[in-house]
Amino acid sequence: MNSAFFGITLSLAGYWIGVWCNKKFRSPVFNPLLIGILLVILVLIVGKIDYSVYEIGGSYINFLLTPATICFALPLYRQINLLREHAMAIMAGVISGVVASAISILGLAAAFSFSHEEYVTFLPKSITTAIGMGVSEELGGIVTITVAAIVLTGIIGNMAGEAVMKLVKIKNPIAKGVALGTSAHAMGTAKAFNMGEIEGAMSSLSLVITGLLTVIAANIFAGFY
Amino acid sequence: MKYVKQFMIIMLFSFLGELLHGLLPLPVPASIYGLILLFVALFTGIIKENQIKETADFLVEIMPVLFIPAGVGLMTRWEALKKLLLPLILVITLGTFFTMVVTGKVTDGILKKKGVQNK
């Protein structure tokens, strides 16, 4: 069996069931993205289907990521006035987030007595995969683990973002968007769009700035451990 | 014809993004170049909102589905992951929450100082 439609249908079905569960149970644990991923993995394991069979369809879905990310430009453009008005707050939030991310990895690396290699592997975990892989490679990290860390960060951000914001009583849509985009890249941004267009636009902007600033921050922080 | 044109424009900017990614020696992915280029095109009026609207909104809406293959791909890295599992989960969860809260609080704090109301 080597039809691309198998992997595509399975992914859509998994996500669709995830959305249904999310509506039914109204809890962040029932995150559509997480449920979708787990259901696909379950079907592959139970059905003894090789990952490569799924990947034929998966690669077509992946192909749409670049054009979809580019389309973040539209909501960003629609919210340009808000963006201009609050440029200071957004920039300050993103910069503190980039530094906070690096500090948290530094602290946790020390707590778990990571090797330098493991430390730099996790440094770019909050940014988009394409940039993160490059940073990890340049600093001498384990690129495959970096990719896994980035994807897991995205899943966690997508899952818990809304609940965390509620917990620390952040209600402003701009602050929510900046927080999601800075901490959980495009997967957090997908959630932000779910919450509203302002959240989504702010998250899109933050993910771009965070990606670029993290290249610099990771290079500096790599020397600290 | 509306969708043909919209899809063409989005594909064109994806292509331009990859072109820049190939030409410039910076660690910036094609999608980020494309996003910036499309934003500039919208801002300067070269591209009008209604020339991409429906297709762009559709792609943004289905975004979470596009991440499913990346998540499923983790199963192929299971051997490498399981050795680091506990630190991996703790580092990612704590690190992500910490970053999220600091970012949100700093942004929110400045906005509040400026007297922006929570809408």
Short mmCIF file of N, CA, C and O in Angstrom, two decimals, chain A residues 177-225:
data_model
loop_
_atom_site.label_atom_id
_atom_site.label_comp_id
_atom_site.label_asym_id
_atom_site.label_seq_id
_atom_site.Cartn_x
_atom_site.Cartn_y
_atom_site.Cartn_z
N GLY A 177 -1.17 36.48 23.01
CA GLY A 177 -0.57 36.14 21.72
C GLY A 177 0.95 36.16 21.78
O GLY A 177 1.61 35.23 21.30
N VAL A 178 1.50 37.21 22.37
CA VAL A 178 2.96 37.33 22.46
C VAL A 178 3.52 36.15 23.27
O VAL A 178 4.52 35.54 22.90
N ALA A 179 2.85 35.80 24.37
CA ALA A 179 3.31 34.70 25.22
C ALA A 179 3.32 33.38 24.45
O ALA A 179 4.29 32.61 24.52
N LEU A 180 2.26 33.12 23.69
CA LEU A 180 2.17 31.85 22.96
C LEU A 180 3.20 31.76 21.83
O LEU A 180 3.86 30.74 21.65
N GLY A 181 3.35 32.84 21.07
CA GLY A 181 4.28 32.82 19.95
C GLY A 181 5.73 32.75 20.40
O GLY A 181 6.55 32.12 19.74
N THR A 182 6.04 33.41 21.52
CA THR A 182 7.42 33.43 22.00
C THR A 182 7.80 32.09 22.63
O THR A 182 8.92 31.62 22.48
N SER A 183 6.86 31.46 23.32
CA SER A 183 7.21 30.21 24.02
C SER A 183 7.01 28.96 23.18
O SER A 183 7.68 27.98 23.39
N ALA A 184 6.08 29.00 22.23
CA ALA A 184 5.76 27.74 21.54
C ALA A 184 5.59 27.90 20.02
O ALA A 184 4.78 27.20 19.40
N HIS A 185 6.38 28.77 19.44
CA HIS A 185 6.47 28.94 17.98
C HIS A 185 5.15 28.77 17.22
O HIS A 185 4.11 29.18 17.71
N ALA A 186 5.19 28.16 16.04
CA ALA A 186 4.00 28.10 15.17
C ALA A 186 2.88 27.23 15.75
O ALA A 186 1.70 27.47 15.49
N MET A 187 3.24 26.22 16.55
CA MET A 187 2.20 25.38 17.13
C MET A 187 1.43 26.15 18.21
O MET A 187 0.22 26.00 18.36
N GLY A 188 2.14 26.99 18.95
CA GLY A 188 1.47 27.88 19.91
C GLY A 188 0.63 28.92 19.16
O GLY A 188 -0.46 29.28 19.60
N THR A 189 1.16 29.36 18.01
CA THR A 189 0.45 30.35 17.21
C THR A 189 -0.86 29.78 16.66
O THR A 189 -1.87 30.48 16.59
N ALA A 190 -0.82 28.50 16.29
CA ALA A 190 -2.05 27.86 15.81
C ALA A 190 -3.13 27.94 16.89
O ALA A 190 -4.30 28.20 16.62
N LYS A 191 -2.71 27.73 18.14
CA LYS A 191 -3.64 27.83 19.26
C LYS A 191 -4.11 29.27 19.44
O LYS A 191 -5.28 29.54 19.70
N ALA A 192 -3.16 30.21 19.28
CA ALA A 192 -3.50 31.63 19.43
C ALA A 192 -4.58 32.04 18.43
O ALA A 192 -5.50 32.77 18.79
N PHE A 193 -4.49 31.54 17.21
CA PHE A 193 -5.51 31.86 16.21
C PHE A 193 -6.86 31.28 16.60
O PHE A 193 -7.91 31.82 16.28
N ASN A 194 -6.79 30.17 17.31
CA ASN A 194 -7.98 29.54 17.84
C ASN A 194 -8.68 30.44 18.86
O ASN A 194 -9.89 30.44 19.00
N MET A 195 -7.87 31.20 19.60
CA MET A 195 -8.39 32.06 20.65
C MET A 195 -8.93 33.37 20.08
O MET A 195 -9.82 33.98 20.65
N GLY A 196 -8.37 33.82 18.95
CA GLY A 196 -8.84 35.05 18.35
C GLY A 196 -7.83 35.62 17.36
O GLY A 196 -6.66 35.23 17.39
N GLU A 197 -8.29 36.54 16.51
CA GLU A 197 -7.37 37.05 15.49
C GLU A 197 -6.26 37.93 16.06
O GLU A 197 -5.13 37.91 15.58
N ILE A 198 -6.58 38.71 17.10
CA ILE A 198 -5.54 39.56 17.71
C ILE A 198 -4.46 38.67 18.32
O ILE A 198 -3.26 38.85 18.09
N GLU A 199 -4.88 37.65 19.07
CA GLU A 199 -3.94 36.70 19.66
C GLU A 199 -3.06 36.08 18.57
O GLU A 199 -1.85 36.00 18.71
N GLY A 200 -3.71 35.67 17.49
CA GLY A 200 -2.99 35.01 16.39
C GLY A 200 -1.97 35.92 15.74
O GLY A 200 -0.83 35.55 15.51
N ALA A 201 -2.40 37.16 15.45
CA ALA A 201 -1.50 38.10 14.79
C ALA A 201 -0.29 38.42 15.67
O ALA A 201 0.85 38.44 15.22
N MET A 202 -0.53 38.63 16.96
CA MET A 202 0.55 38.96 17.89
C MET A 202 1.51 37.76 18.03
O MET A 202 2.71 37.91 18.12
N SER A 203 0.91 36.58 18.04
CA SER A 203 1.71 35.37 18.14
C SER A 203 2.59 35.18 16.90
O SER A 203 3.75 34.82 16.99
N SER A 204 2.02 35.46 15.72
CA SER A 204 2.78 35.35 14.46
C SER A 204 3.99 36.26 14.49
O SER A 204 5.11 35.87 14.16
N LEU A 205 3.74 37.51 14.89
CA LEU A 205 4.82 38.48 14.94
C LEU A 205 5.90 38.02 15.93
O LEU A 205 7.10 38.04 15.63
N SER A 206 5.45 37.54 17.10
CA SER A 206 6.39 37.12 18.13
C SER A 206 7.23 35.94 17.69
O SER A 206 8.42 35.87 17.99
N LEU A 207 6.61 35.01 16.96
CA LEU A 207 7.39 33.84 16.56
C LEU A 207 8.50 34.21 15.59
O LEU A 207 9.60 33.65 15.65
N VAL A 208 8.24 35.20 14.74
CA VAL A 208 9.28 35.65 13.80
C VAL A 208 10.43 36.30 14.57
O VAL A 208 11.60 35.94 14.40
N ILE A 209 10.09 37.26 15.44
CA ILE A 209 11.13 37.98 16.19
C ILE A 209 11.89 37.01 17.10
O ILE A 209 13.12 37.05 17.19
N THR A 210 11.14 36.13 17.79
CA THR A 210 11.78 35.17 18.69
C THR A 210 12.77 34.29 17.93
O THR A 210 13.88 34.04 18.40
N GLY A 211 12.36 33.82 16.76
CA GLY A 211 13.23 32.96 15.95
C GLY A 211 14.55 33.65 15.67
O GLY A 211 15.63 33.07 15.86
N LEU A 212 14.47 34.91 15.25
CA LEU A 212 15.69 35.63 14.89
C LEU A 212 16.54 35.96 16.12
O LEU A 212 17.75 35.76 16.12
N LEU A 213 15.88 36.42 17.20
CA LEU A 213 16.64 36.78 18.41
C LEU A 213 17.28 35.56 19.08
O LEU A 213 18.35 35.66 19.67
N THR A 214 16.60 34.41 18.97
CA THR A 214 17.14 33.22 19.63
C THR A 214 18.45 32.76 19.00
O THR A 214 19.31 32.19 19.68
N VAL A 215 18.61 33.03 17.70
CA VAL A 215 19.88 32.70 17.05
C VAL A 215 21.01 33.40 17.81
O VAL A 215 22.05 32.80 18.13
N ILE A 216 20.80 34.67 18.14
CA ILE A 216 21.81 35.44 18.86
C ILE A 216 21.92 34.96 20.31
O ILE A 216 23.02 34.65 20.79
N ALA A 217 20.77 34.86 20.98
CA ALA A 217 20.77 34.47 22.40
C ALA A 217 21.41 33.08 22.60
O ALA A 217 22.18 32.88 23.53
N ALA A 218 21.09 32.14 21.73
CA ALA A 218 21.62 30.78 21.89
C ALA A 218 23.14 30.78 21.74
O ALA A 218 23.85 30.08 22.47
N ASN A 219 23.63 31.58 20.81
CA ASN A 219 25.08 31.67 20.63
C ASN A 219 25.77 32.24 21.87
O ASN A 219 26.84 31.79 22.24
N ILE A 220 25.13 33.22 22.51
CA ILE A 220 25.71 33.80 23.73
C ILE A 220 25.62 32.79 24.88
O ILE A 220 26.61 32.49 25.53
N PHE A 221 24.42 32.22 25.08
CA PHE A 221 24.20 31.32 26.21
C PHE A 221 24.98 30.01 26.09
O PHE A 221 25.24 29.35 27.08
N ALA A 222 25.33 29.63 24.87
CA ALA A 222 26.08 28.39 24.67
C ALA A 222 27.40 28.43 25.44
O ALA A 222 27.92 27.40 25.87
N GLY A 223 27.92 29.63 25.65
CA GLY A 223 29.19 29.77 26.35
C GLY A 223 29.08 29.72 27.86
O GLY A 223 30.08 29.72 28.57
N PHE A 224 27.85 29.66 28.38
CA PHE A 224 27.64 29.75 29.84
C PHE A 224 27.65 28.41 30.56
O PHE A 224 27.58 28.36 31.79
N TYR A 225 27.66 27.32 29.82
CA TYR A 225 27.57 26.03 30.52
C TYR A 225 28.47 25.01 29.87
O TYR A 225 28.40 24.81 28.67
#
